[in-house]
Amino acid sequence: MPSPGSAAPAPSLAVLSETVDLLGVVVAKMSEKLDQHGETLVTVQKTALESRDAAQAAKSYTDPQRYGRHIGNEIDKALVVPLNRLEALHSGFAADRQDTRRTLDDLARQEEAVLQRLRDDQASAGRRKKRIPFIALFGLVLVLCLAIALPRFMAVSGTACAVLGGEWLKENASGRLACVFYGG
């Protein structure tokens, strides 16, 4: 190694040529390495872009509102038929309930009318019960009157005697007429 203050001999052309060749090889290797690094950087950049796009897509796919809408739509699709069936049943129940209410109201009115008619019949029967003693008394008086008047009527009329199965005869001694019944 030459000392720092001494002059160095000039390198030969062959050494310089070899050095330049070595420098060329080094530069070529470095260029190749830089190209590889460039390709690697392009690949890394491409991967980073793809990762970013995937992250953006994943972000949109993991958005709770989007999932909520999606789940809501799916639930709506799944529940449309049962809900429509339930709505139809509900409207049918409502119509049946209204019909039943009308029928019960009619039955209540009919029941009230029947109860009123029964009350009126009971009141009428009560009034008749109050009249029974007077009717019985009138019947007894009528029977007594007929018991007294009928024989007198029969005794006076020949037609009445014949209707009752008797015979109208004249008494010889007094000349009176009398109704006579013969046993047989």
GROMACS .gro file of C-alpha atoms in nm:
model
  184
    1MET     CA    1   0.000   0.000   0.000
    2PRO     CA    2   0.157   0.329  -0.089
    3SER     CA    3   0.204   0.592   0.168
    4PRO     CA    4  -0.016   0.895   0.166
    5GLY     CA    5   0.245   1.143   0.067
    6SER     CA    6   0.409   0.939  -0.207
    7ALA     CA    7   0.313   0.942  -0.567
    8ALA     CA    8   0.144   0.636  -0.691
    9PRO     CA    9   0.252   0.476  -1.009
   10ALA     CA   10  -0.001   0.512  -1.287
   11PRO     CA   11  -0.205   0.205  -1.337
   12SER     CA   12  -0.165   0.022  -1.654
   13LEU     CA   13  -0.419   0.020  -1.926
   14ALA     CA   14  -0.499  -0.342  -1.868
   15VAL     CA   15  -0.568  -0.276  -1.503
   16LEU     CA   16  -0.782   0.021  -1.592
   17SER     CA   17  -0.970  -0.181  -1.851
   18GLU     CA   18  -1.026  -0.460  -1.603
   19THR     CA   19  -1.139  -0.206  -1.343
   20VAL     CA   20  -1.378  -0.049  -1.591
   21ASP     CA   21  -1.509  -0.396  -1.680
   22LEU     CA   22  -1.551  -0.473  -1.312
   23LEU     CA   23  -1.725  -0.139  -1.263
   24GLY     CA   24  -1.948  -0.222  -1.561
   25VAL     CA   25  -2.032  -0.559  -1.410
   26VAL     CA   26  -2.104  -0.396  -1.073
   27VAL     CA   27  -2.322  -0.128  -1.238
   28ALA     CA   28  -2.500  -0.399  -1.440
   29LYS     CA   29  -2.557  -0.605  -1.124
   30MET     CA   30  -2.676  -0.295  -0.941
   31SER     CA   31  -2.901  -0.208  -1.235
   32GLU     CA   32  -3.034  -0.562  -1.230
   33LYS     CA   33  -3.086  -0.538  -0.855
   34LEU     CA   34  -3.254  -0.198  -0.898
   35ASP     CA   35  -3.477  -0.349  -1.169
   36GLN     CA   36  -3.564  -0.633  -0.934
   37HIS     CA   37  -3.629  -0.382  -0.658
   38GLY     CA   38  -3.843  -0.180  -0.903
   39GLU     CA   39  -4.038  -0.489  -0.995
   40THR     CA   40  -4.071  -0.573  -0.629
   41LEU     CA   41  -4.187  -0.217  -0.560
   42VAL     CA   42  -4.436  -0.242  -0.849
   43THR     CA   43  -4.559  -0.574  -0.707
   44VAL     CA   44  -4.574  -0.424  -0.356
   45GLN     CA   45  -4.755  -0.119  -0.493
   46LYS     CA   46  -4.996  -0.342  -0.689
   47THR     CA   47  -5.051  -0.555  -0.379
   48ALA     CA   48  -5.102  -0.240  -0.172
   49LEU     CA   49  -5.359  -0.110  -0.422
   50GLU     CA   50  -5.532  -0.447  -0.428
   51SER     CA   51  -5.524  -0.455  -0.049
   52ARG     CA   52  -5.664  -0.104  -0.034
   53ASP     CA   53  -5.940  -0.198  -0.283
   54ALA     CA   54  -6.009  -0.515  -0.086
   55ALA     CA   55  -6.019  -0.314   0.236
   56GLN     CA   56  -6.260  -0.065   0.077
   57ALA     CA   57  -6.476  -0.351  -0.049
   58ALA     CA   58  -6.457  -0.520   0.290
   59LYS     CA   59  -6.548  -0.193   0.453
   60SER     CA   60  -6.856  -0.163   0.234
   61TYR     CA   61  -6.940  -0.527   0.299
   62THR     CA   62  -6.898  -0.487   0.674
   63ASP     CA   63  -7.101  -0.166   0.685
   64PRO     CA   64  -7.365  -0.229   0.954
   65GLN     CA   65  -7.625  -0.018   0.775
   66ARG     CA   66  -7.574  -0.211   0.452
   67TYR     CA   67  -7.598  -0.542   0.637
   68GLY     CA   68  -7.901  -0.413   0.825
   69ARG     CA   69  -8.072  -0.321   0.497
   70HIS     CA   70  -7.975  -0.655   0.345
   71ILE     CA   71  -8.099  -0.851   0.648
   72GLY     CA   72  -8.415  -0.640   0.658
   73ASN     CA   73  -8.484  -0.708   0.292
   74GLU     CA   74  -8.428  -1.080   0.339
   75ILE     CA   75  -8.653  -1.086   0.645
   76ASP     CA   76  -8.919  -0.893   0.453
   77LYS     CA   77  -8.899  -1.145   0.169
   78ALA     CA   78  -8.923  -1.436   0.412
   79LEU     CA   79  -9.210  -1.290   0.615
   80VAL     CA   80  -9.429  -1.149   0.335
   81VAL     CA   81  -9.637  -1.464   0.288
   82PRO     CA   82  -9.692  -1.541   0.659
   83LEU     CA   83  -9.766  -1.175   0.733
   84ASN     CA   84 -10.017  -1.159   0.447
   85ARG     CA   85 -10.178  -1.476   0.578
   86LEU     CA   86 -10.190  -1.330   0.930
   87GLU     CA   87 -10.337  -1.006   0.796
   88ALA     CA   88 -10.606  -1.202   0.612
   89LEU     CA   89 -10.681  -1.399   0.929
   90HIS     CA   90 -10.692  -1.079   1.131
   91SER     CA   91 -10.935  -0.914   0.891
   92GLY     CA   92 -11.144  -1.234   0.894
   93PHE     CA   93 -11.144  -1.230   1.273
   94ALA     CA   94 -11.245  -0.864   1.271
   95ALA     CA   95 -11.535  -0.937   1.034
   96ASP     CA   96 -11.639  -1.238   1.245
   97ARG     CA   97 -11.618  -1.027   1.558
   98GLN     CA   98 -11.843  -0.762   1.403
   99ASP     CA   99 -12.091  -1.028   1.287
  100THR     CA  100 -12.086  -1.184   1.632
  101ARG     CA  101 -12.139  -0.844   1.794
  102ARG     CA  102 -12.437  -0.776   1.565
  103THR     CA  103 -12.578  -1.122   1.633
  104LEU     CA  104 -12.532  -1.080   2.008
  105ASP     CA  105 -12.700  -0.739   1.993
  106ASP     CA  106 -12.993  -0.893   1.802
  107LEU     CA  107 -13.010  -1.179   2.052
  108ALA     CA  108 -13.001  -0.932   2.342
  109ARG     CA  109 -13.287  -0.735   2.185
  110GLN     CA  110 -13.485  -1.055   2.127
  111GLU     CA  111 -13.417  -1.168   2.482
  112GLU     CA  112 -13.532  -0.832   2.615
  113ALA     CA  113 -13.849  -0.856   2.403
  114VAL     CA  114 -13.917  -1.211   2.531
  115LEU     CA  115 -13.854  -1.102   2.890
  116GLN     CA  116 -14.088  -0.805   2.843
  117ARG     CA  117 -14.354  -1.034   2.695
  118LEU     CA  118 -14.310  -1.270   2.994
  119ARG     CA  119 -14.344  -0.976   3.234
  120ASP     CA  120 -14.660  -0.867   3.053
  121ASP     CA  121 -14.796  -1.224   3.065
  122GLN     CA  122 -14.716  -1.249   3.435
  123ALA     CA  123 -14.887  -0.916   3.501
  124SER     CA  124 -15.190  -1.032   3.300
  125ALA     CA  125 -15.194  -1.364   3.489
  126GLY     CA  126 -15.172  -1.170   3.816
  127ARG     CA  127 -15.472  -0.961   3.715
  128ARG     CA  128 -15.664  -1.279   3.621
  129LYS     CA  129 -15.574  -1.437   3.956
  130LYS     CA  130 -15.726  -1.138   4.127
  131ARG     CA  131 -16.048  -1.192   3.926
  132ILE     CA  132 -16.078  -1.567   4.004
  133PRO     CA  133 -16.266  -1.524   4.333
  134PHE     CA  134 -16.518  -1.294   4.164
  135ILE     CA  135 -16.561  -1.535   3.873
  136ALA     CA  136 -16.604  -1.829   4.115
  137LEU     CA  137 -16.860  -1.632   4.313
  138PHE     CA  138 -17.044  -1.539   3.990
  139GLY     CA  139 -17.039  -1.907   3.882
  140LEU     CA  140 -17.178  -2.020   4.220
  141VAL     CA  141 -17.453  -1.761   4.204
  142LEU     CA  142 -17.531  -1.863   3.845
  143VAL     CA  143 -17.550  -2.233   3.943
  144LEU     CA  144 -17.780  -2.151   4.233
  145CYS     CA  145 -17.999  -1.935   4.013
  146LEU     CA  146 -18.018  -2.202   3.746
  147ALA     CA  147 -18.091  -2.464   4.009
  148ILE     CA  148 -18.383  -2.257   4.120
  149ALA     CA  149 -18.492  -2.122   3.779
  150LEU     CA  150 -18.454  -2.435   3.565
  151PRO     CA  151 -18.720  -2.643   3.738
  152ARG     CA  152 -18.952  -2.343   3.721
  153PHE     CA  153 -18.879  -2.301   3.351
  154MET     CA  154 -18.932  -2.671   3.289
  155ALA     CA  155 -19.253  -2.663   3.477
  156VAL     CA  156 -19.385  -2.379   3.262
  157SER     CA  157 -19.288  -2.496   2.913
  158GLY     CA  158 -19.373  -2.823   2.738
  159THR     CA  159 -19.085  -2.788   2.494
  160ALA     CA  160 -18.827  -2.772   2.774
  161CYS     CA  161 -18.978  -3.083   2.930
  162ALA     CA  162 -18.951  -3.273   2.600
  163VAL     CA  163 -18.591  -3.164   2.550
  164LEU     CA  164 -18.495  -3.303   2.893
  165GLY     CA  165 -18.666  -3.635   2.818
  166GLY     CA  166 -18.983  -3.581   3.016
  167GLU     CA  167 -19.346  -3.581   2.918
  168TRP     CA  168 -19.589  -3.294   2.959
  169LEU     CA  169 -19.907  -3.421   3.117
  170LYS     CA  170 -20.221  -3.270   3.247
  171GLU     CA  171 -20.335  -3.372   3.593
  172ASN     CA  172 -20.692  -3.501   3.586
  173ALA     CA  173 -20.814  -3.376   3.917
  174SER     CA  174 -20.687  -3.020   3.913
  175GLY     CA  175 -20.628  -2.975   3.541
  176ARG     CA  176 -20.276  -2.851   3.596
  177LEU     CA  177 -19.998  -2.931   3.352
  178ALA     CA  178 -19.680  -3.101   3.480
  179CYS     CA  179 -19.357  -3.247   3.341
  180VAL     CA  180 -19.330  -3.614   3.431
  181PHE     CA  181 -19.031  -3.842   3.395
  182TYR     CA  182 -19.083  -4.215   3.379
  183GLY     CA  183 -18.811  -4.460   3.484
  184GLY     CA  184 -18.764  -4.740   3.264
   0.00000   0.00000   0.00000
